[in-house]
Short mmCIF file of C-alpha atoms and ligand atoms in Angstrom, two decimals:
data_model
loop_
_atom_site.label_atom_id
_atom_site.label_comp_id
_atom_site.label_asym_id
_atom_site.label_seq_id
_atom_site.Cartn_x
_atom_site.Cartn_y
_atom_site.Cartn_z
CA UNK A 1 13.36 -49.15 -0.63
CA UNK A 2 13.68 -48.77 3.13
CA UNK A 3 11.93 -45.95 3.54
CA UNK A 4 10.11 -44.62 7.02
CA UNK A 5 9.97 -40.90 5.75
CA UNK A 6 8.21 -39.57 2.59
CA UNK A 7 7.18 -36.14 1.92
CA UNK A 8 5.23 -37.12 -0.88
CA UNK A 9 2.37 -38.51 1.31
CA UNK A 10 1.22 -35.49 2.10
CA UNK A 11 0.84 -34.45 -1.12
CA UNK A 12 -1.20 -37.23 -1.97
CA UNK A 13 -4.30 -35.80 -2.83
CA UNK A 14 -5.97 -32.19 -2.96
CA UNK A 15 -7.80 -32.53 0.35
CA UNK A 16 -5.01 -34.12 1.91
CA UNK A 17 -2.67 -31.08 0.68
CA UNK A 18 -5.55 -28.68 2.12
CA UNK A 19 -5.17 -29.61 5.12
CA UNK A 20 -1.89 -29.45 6.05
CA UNK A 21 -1.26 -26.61 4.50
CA UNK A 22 0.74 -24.07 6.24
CA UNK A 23 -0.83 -20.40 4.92
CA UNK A 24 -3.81 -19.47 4.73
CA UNK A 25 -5.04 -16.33 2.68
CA UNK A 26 -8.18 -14.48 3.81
CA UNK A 27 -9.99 -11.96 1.52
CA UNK A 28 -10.41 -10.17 4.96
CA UNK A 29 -6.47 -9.08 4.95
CA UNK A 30 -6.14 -7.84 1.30
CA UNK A 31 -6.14 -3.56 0.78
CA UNK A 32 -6.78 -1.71 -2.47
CA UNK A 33 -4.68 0.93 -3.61
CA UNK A 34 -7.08 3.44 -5.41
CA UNK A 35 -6.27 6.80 -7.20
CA UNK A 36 -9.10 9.77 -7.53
CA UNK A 37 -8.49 12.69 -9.23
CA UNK A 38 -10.40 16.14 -9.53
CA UNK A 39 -13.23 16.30 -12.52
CA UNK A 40 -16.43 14.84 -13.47
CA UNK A 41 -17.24 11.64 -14.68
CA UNK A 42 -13.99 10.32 -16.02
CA UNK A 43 -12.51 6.76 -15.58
CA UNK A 44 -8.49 7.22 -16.89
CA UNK A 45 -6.78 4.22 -17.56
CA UNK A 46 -2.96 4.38 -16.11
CA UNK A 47 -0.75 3.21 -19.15
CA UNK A 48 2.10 1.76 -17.47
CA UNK A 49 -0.54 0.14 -15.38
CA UNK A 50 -3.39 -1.91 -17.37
CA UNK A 51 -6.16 -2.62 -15.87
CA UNK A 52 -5.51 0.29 -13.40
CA UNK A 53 -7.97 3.56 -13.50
CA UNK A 54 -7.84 6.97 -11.70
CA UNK A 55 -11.72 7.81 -10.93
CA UNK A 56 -13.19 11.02 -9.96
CA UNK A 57 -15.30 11.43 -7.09
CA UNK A 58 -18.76 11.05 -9.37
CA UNK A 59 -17.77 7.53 -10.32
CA UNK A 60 -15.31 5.96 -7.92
CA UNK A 61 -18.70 4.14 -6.67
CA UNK A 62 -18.75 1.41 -9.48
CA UNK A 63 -15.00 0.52 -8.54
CA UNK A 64 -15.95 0.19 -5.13
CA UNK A 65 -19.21 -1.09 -4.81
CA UNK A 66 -17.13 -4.13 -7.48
CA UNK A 67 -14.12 -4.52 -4.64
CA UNK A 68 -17.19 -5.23 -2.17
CA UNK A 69 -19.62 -7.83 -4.34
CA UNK A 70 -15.64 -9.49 -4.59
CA UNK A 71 -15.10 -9.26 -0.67
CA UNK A 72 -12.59 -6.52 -0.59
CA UNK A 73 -13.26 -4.10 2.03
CA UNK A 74 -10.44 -1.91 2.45
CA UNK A 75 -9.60 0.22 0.32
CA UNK A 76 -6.15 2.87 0.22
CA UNK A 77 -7.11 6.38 -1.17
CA UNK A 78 -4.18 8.42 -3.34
CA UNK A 79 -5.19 11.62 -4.51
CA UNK A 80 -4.02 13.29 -7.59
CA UNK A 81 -5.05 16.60 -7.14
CA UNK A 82 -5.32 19.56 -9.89
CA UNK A 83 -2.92 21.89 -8.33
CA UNK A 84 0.33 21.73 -6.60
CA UNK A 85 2.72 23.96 -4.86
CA UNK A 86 5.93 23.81 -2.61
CA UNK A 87 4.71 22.87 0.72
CA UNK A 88 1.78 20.67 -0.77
CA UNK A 89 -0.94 22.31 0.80
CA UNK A 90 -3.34 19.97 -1.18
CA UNK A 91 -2.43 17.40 0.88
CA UNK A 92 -4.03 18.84 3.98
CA UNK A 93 -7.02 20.99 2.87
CA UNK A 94 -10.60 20.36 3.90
CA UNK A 95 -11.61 20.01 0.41
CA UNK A 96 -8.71 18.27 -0.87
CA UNK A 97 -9.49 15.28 -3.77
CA UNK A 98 -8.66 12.86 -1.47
CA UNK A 99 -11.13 14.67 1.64
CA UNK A 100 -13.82 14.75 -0.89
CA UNK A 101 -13.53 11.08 -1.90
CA UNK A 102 -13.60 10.24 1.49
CA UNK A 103 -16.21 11.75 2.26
CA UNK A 104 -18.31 10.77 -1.12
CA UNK A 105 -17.04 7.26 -0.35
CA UNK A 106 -18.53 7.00 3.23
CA UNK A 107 -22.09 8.08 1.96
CA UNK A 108 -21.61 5.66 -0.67
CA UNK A 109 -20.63 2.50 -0.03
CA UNK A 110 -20.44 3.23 4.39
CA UNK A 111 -18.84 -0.68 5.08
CA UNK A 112 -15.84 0.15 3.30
CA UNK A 113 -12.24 0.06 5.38
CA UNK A 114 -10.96 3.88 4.20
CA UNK A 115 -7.35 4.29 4.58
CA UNK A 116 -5.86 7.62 3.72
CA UNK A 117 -2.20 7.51 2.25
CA UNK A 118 -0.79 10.62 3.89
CA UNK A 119 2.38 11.85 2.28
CA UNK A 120 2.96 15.27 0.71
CA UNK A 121 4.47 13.76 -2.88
CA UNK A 122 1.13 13.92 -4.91
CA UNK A 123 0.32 17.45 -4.04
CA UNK A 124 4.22 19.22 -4.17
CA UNK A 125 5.06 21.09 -7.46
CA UNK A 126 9.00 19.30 -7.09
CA UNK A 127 7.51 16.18 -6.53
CA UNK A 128 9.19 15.37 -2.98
CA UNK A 129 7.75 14.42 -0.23
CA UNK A 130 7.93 17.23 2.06
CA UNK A 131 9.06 20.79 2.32
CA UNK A 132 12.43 21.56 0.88
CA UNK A 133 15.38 23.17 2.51
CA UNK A 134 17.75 24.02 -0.21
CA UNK A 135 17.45 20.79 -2.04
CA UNK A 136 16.43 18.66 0.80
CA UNK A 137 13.78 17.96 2.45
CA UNK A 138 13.36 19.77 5.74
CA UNK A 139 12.20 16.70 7.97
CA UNK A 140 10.96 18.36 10.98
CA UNK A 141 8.58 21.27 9.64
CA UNK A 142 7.11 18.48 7.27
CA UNK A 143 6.45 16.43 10.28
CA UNK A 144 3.58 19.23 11.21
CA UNK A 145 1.71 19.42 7.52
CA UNK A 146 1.98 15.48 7.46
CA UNK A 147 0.16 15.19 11.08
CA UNK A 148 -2.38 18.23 10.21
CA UNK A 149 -2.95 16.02 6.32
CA UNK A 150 -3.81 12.97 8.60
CA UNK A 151 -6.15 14.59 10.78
CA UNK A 152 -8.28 16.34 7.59
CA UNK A 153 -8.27 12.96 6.69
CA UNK A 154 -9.61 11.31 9.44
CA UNK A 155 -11.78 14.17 10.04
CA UNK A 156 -13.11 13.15 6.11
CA UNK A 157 -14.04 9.94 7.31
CA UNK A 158 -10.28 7.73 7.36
CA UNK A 159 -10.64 4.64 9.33
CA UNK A 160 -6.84 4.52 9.06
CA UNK A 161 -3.93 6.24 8.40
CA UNK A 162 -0.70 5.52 6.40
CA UNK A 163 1.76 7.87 6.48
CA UNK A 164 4.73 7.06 3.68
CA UNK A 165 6.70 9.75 3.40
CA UNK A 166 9.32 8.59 5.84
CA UNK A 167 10.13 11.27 7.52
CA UNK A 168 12.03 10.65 11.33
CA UNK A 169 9.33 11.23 13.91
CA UNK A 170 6.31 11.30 12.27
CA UNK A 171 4.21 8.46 13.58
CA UNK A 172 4.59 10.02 17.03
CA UNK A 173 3.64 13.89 15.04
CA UNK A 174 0.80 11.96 13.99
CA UNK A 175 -0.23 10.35 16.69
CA UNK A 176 -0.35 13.54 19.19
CA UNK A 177 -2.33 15.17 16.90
CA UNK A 178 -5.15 12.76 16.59
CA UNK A 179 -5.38 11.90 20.10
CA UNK A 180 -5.24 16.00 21.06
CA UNK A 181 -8.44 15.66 18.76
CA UNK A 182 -9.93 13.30 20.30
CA UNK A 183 -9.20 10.67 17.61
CA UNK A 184 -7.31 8.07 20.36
CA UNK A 185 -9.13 4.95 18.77
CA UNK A 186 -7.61 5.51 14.99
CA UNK A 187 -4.78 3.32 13.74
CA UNK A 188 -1.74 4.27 12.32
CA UNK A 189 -0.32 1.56 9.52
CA UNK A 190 3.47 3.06 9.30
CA UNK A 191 4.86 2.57 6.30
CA UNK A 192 8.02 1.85 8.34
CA UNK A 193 10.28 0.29 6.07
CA UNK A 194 9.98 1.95 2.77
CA UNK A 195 12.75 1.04 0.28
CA UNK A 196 14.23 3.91 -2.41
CA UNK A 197 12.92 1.60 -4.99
CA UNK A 198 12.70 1.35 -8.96
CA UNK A 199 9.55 -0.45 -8.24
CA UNK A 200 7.59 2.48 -7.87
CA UNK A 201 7.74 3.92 -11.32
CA UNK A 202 4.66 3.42 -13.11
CA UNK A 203 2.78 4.43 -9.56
CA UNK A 204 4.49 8.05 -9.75
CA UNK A 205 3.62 8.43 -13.35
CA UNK A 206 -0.01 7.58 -12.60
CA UNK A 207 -0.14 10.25 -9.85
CA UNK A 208 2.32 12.69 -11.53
CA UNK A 209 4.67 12.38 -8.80
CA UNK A 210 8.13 11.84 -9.75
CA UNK A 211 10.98 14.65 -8.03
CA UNK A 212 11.65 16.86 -10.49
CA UNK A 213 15.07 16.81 -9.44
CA UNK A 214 17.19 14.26 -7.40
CA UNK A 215 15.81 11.10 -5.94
CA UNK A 216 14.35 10.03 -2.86
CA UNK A 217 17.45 8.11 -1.27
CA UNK A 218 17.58 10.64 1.56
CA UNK A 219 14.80 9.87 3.35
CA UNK A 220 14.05 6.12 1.70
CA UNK A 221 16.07 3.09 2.68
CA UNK A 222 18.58 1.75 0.47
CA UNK A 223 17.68 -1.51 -0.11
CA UNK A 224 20.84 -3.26 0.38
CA UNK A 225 19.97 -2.83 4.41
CA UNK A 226 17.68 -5.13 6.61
CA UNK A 227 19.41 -4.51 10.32
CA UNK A 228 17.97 -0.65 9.75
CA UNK A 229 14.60 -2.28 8.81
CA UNK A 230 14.40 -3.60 12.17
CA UNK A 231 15.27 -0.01 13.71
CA UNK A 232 12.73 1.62 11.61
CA UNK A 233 10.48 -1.27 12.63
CA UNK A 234 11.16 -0.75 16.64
CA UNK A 235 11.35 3.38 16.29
CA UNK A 236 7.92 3.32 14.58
CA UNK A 237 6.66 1.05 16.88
CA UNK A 238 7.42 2.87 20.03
CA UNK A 239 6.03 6.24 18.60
CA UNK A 240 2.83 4.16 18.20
CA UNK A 241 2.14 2.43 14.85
CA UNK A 242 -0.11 -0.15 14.95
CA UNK A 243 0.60 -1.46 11.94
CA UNK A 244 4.24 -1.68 9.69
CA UNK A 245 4.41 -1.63 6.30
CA UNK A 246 7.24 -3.06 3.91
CA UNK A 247 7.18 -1.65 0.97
CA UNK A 248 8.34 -3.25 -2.08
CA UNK A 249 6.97 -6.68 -1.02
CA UNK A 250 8.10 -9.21 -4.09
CA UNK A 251 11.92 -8.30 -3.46
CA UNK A 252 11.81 -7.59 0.46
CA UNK A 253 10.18 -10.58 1.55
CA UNK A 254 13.29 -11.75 3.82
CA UNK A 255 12.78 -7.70 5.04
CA UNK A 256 9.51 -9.11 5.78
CA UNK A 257 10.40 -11.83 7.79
CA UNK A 258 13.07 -10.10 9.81
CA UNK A 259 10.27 -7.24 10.44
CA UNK A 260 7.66 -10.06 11.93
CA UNK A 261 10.57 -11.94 14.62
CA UNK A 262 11.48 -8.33 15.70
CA UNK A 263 8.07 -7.17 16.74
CA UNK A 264 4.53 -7.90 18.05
CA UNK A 265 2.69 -5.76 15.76
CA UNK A 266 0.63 -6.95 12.56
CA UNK A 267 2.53 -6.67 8.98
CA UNK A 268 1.41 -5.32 5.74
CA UNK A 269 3.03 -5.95 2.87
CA UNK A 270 2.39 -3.77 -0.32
CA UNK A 271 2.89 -5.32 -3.46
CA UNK A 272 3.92 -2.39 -5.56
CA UNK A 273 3.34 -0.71 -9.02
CA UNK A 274 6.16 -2.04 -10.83
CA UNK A 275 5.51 -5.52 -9.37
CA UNK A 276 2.10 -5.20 -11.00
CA UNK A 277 2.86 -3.44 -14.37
CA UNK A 278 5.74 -6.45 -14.96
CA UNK A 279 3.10 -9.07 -14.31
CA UNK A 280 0.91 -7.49 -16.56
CA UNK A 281 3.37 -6.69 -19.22
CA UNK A 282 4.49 -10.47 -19.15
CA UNK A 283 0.98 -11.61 -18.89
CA UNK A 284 0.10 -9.35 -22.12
CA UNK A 285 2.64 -10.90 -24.18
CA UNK A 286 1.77 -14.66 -22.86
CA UNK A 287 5.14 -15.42 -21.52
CA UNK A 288 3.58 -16.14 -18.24
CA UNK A 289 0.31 -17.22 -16.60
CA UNK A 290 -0.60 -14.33 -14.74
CA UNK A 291 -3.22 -16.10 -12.03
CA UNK A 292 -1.15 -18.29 -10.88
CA UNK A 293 2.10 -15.87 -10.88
CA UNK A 294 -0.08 -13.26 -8.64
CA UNK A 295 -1.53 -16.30 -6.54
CA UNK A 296 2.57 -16.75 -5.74
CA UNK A 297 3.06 -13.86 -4.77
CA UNK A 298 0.18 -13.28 -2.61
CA UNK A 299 0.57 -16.19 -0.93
CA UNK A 300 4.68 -15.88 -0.88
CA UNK A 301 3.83 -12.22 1.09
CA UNK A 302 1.68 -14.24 3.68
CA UNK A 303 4.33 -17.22 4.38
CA UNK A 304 6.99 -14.54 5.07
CA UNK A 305 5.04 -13.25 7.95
CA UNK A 306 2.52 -10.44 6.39
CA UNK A 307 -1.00 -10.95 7.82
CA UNK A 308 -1.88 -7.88 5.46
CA UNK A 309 -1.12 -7.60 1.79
CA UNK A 310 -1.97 -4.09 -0.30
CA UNK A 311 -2.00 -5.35 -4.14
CA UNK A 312 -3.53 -3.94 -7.49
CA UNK A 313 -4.71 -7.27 -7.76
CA UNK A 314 -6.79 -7.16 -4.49
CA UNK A 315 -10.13 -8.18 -6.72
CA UNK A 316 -9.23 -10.71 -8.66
CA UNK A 317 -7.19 -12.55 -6.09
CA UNK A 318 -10.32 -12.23 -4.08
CA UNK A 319 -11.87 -14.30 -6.92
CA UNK A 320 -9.15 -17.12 -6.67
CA UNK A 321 -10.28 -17.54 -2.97
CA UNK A 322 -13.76 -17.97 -3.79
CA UNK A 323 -12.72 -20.67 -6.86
CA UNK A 324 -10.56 -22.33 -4.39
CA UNK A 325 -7.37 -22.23 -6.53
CA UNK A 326 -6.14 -20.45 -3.12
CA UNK A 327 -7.06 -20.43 0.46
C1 PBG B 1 3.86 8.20 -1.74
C2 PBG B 1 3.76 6.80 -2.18
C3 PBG B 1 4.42 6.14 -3.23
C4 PBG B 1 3.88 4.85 -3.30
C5 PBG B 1 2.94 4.75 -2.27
N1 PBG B 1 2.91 5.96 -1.57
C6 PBG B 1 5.40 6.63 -4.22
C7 PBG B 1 6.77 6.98 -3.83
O1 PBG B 1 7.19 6.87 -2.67
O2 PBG B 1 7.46 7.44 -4.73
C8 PBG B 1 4.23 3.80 -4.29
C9 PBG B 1 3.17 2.78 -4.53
C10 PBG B 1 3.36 1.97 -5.76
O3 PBG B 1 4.39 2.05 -6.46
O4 PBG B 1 2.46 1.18 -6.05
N2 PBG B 1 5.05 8.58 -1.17
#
């Protein structure tokens, strides 16, 4: 055969296939969504989520203090509290769950990344993720209560905030507030393009979140858009986030893509509930092999342009790094 090109040389060999690789996956980019609740000394396993645990305060120290021996740093903080109301007051109190387990996680394990989720879902008694107006919610009151939840958080001991309520304005709500408290030098990771999404199931039955009436699609994207993911993207940007999230990640990655050509800012991709609980349902039943599936995905979220990823699996992919089966 006259052949001058062949692909298959560089696939030669495993050192050979090392090196020209084109992505690289760093244990330094990966986040770990984490749920504390109120109470003592209870570890709850999430049943649409195996292998997932909601910790109190007391013992959210052995998950942590495991994430760091692994290399996992950084760490996202949802808080289920014990009581809700309409305007989610929980959200924003000084002794919220998610203040305290700041707070407790600081002393604890101090080089941990803390990122506070701030959104007002967890702590409403409908479930939505603001304050209503008839059976809406009221975007521009909830801007203030989802700037004054950031701030108690930061004031907790946040490193970062992530606000993903998606709400019009916020960032920029946000934003003035910290720096009018002198926090100028604390990030702000938009979720910016958050997706009305079926994927997100088994995360609002692990923190009791689901609307108790209607859905979300009024303030959530509809995911059969991308241009408007590029002017959520841009808005987001100029009210100052420093970092955008896309949220699914498995199903959005072209979202992802478009995202990183339209902007100069870092992307995080978060690799959702339901993308973990149909791995491990799969994975259960031995229909697939869940390693390498979740090394595919990782590694798919980083190729599309994410330089963060935010995955259940945080740990153990940290673990494929160090055995080399990805890198
Ligand atoms: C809060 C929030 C949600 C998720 C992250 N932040 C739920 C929602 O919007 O309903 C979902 C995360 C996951 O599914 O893993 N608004």
């Amino acid at each position: 055969m006259d052949m001058i090109k062949r692909p298959r040389r560089l696939r030669g060999g495993e050192l050979m296939r090392k090196m020209a690789r084109e992505t690289r996956v760093d244990k330094a980019s990966l986040i770990y969504p984490m749920f504390v609740q109120e109470g003592f000394d209870s570890v709850d396993e999430i049943p649409s989520m195996p292998g997932q645990y909601r910790w109190t305060v007391d013992r959210m120290g052995e998950k942590l203090n495991s994430l760091a021996d692994a290399g996992v740093r950084n760490v996202m903080l949802f808080g289920i509290p014990d009581v809700k109301d309409e305007i989610g007051s929980g959200a924003y109190a000084d002794d919220g769950i998610v203040q305290k387990a700041l707070r407790q996680a600081k002393k604890e394990v101090p080089n941990m990344f803390l990122i506070g989720d701030v959104c007002m879902c967890e702590y409403t008694s409908h479930g939505h993720c603001g304050v209503l107006c008839d059976h809406d919610v009221d975007n521009d009151p909830t801007l203030e209560l989802l700037a004054k939840t950031a701030l108690s958080q930061v004031q907790a001991g946040a490193d970062m905030v992530a606000p993903s309520d998606m709400m019009d304005g916020r960032v920029l709500a946000i934003r003035n507030l910290l720096d009018a408290n002198g926090y100028k030098e604390t990030p702000i990771m938009s979720y910016a393009v958050k997706y009305a999404s079926a994927f997100y199931g088994p995360f609002r039955e692990a923190a009791d979140s689901a609307p108790s009436f209607g859905d979300r699609k009024t303030y959530q994207m509809d995911f059969h858009n991308v241009r408007e993911a590029v002017k959520e993207a841009l808005l987001d940007v100029e009210e100052g986030a420093d970092i955008l999230m896309v949220k699914p990640c498995m199903s959005f990655l072209d979202v992802v893509t478009k995202v990183h050509q339209a902007t100069n800012v870092p992307i995080a991709g978060y690799s959702v509930s339901g993308e973990y609980a149909m791995v491990k349902a799969a994975a259960e039943k031995g229909w697939i092999d869940e390693d390498r599936i979740v090394s595919e995905m990782a590694v798919s979220a980083f190729r599309a342009g994410c330089s963060i990823y935010e995955t259940y699996y945080a740990e153990e992919i940290a673990k494929y790094i160090d055995e080399g089966r990805i890198g």
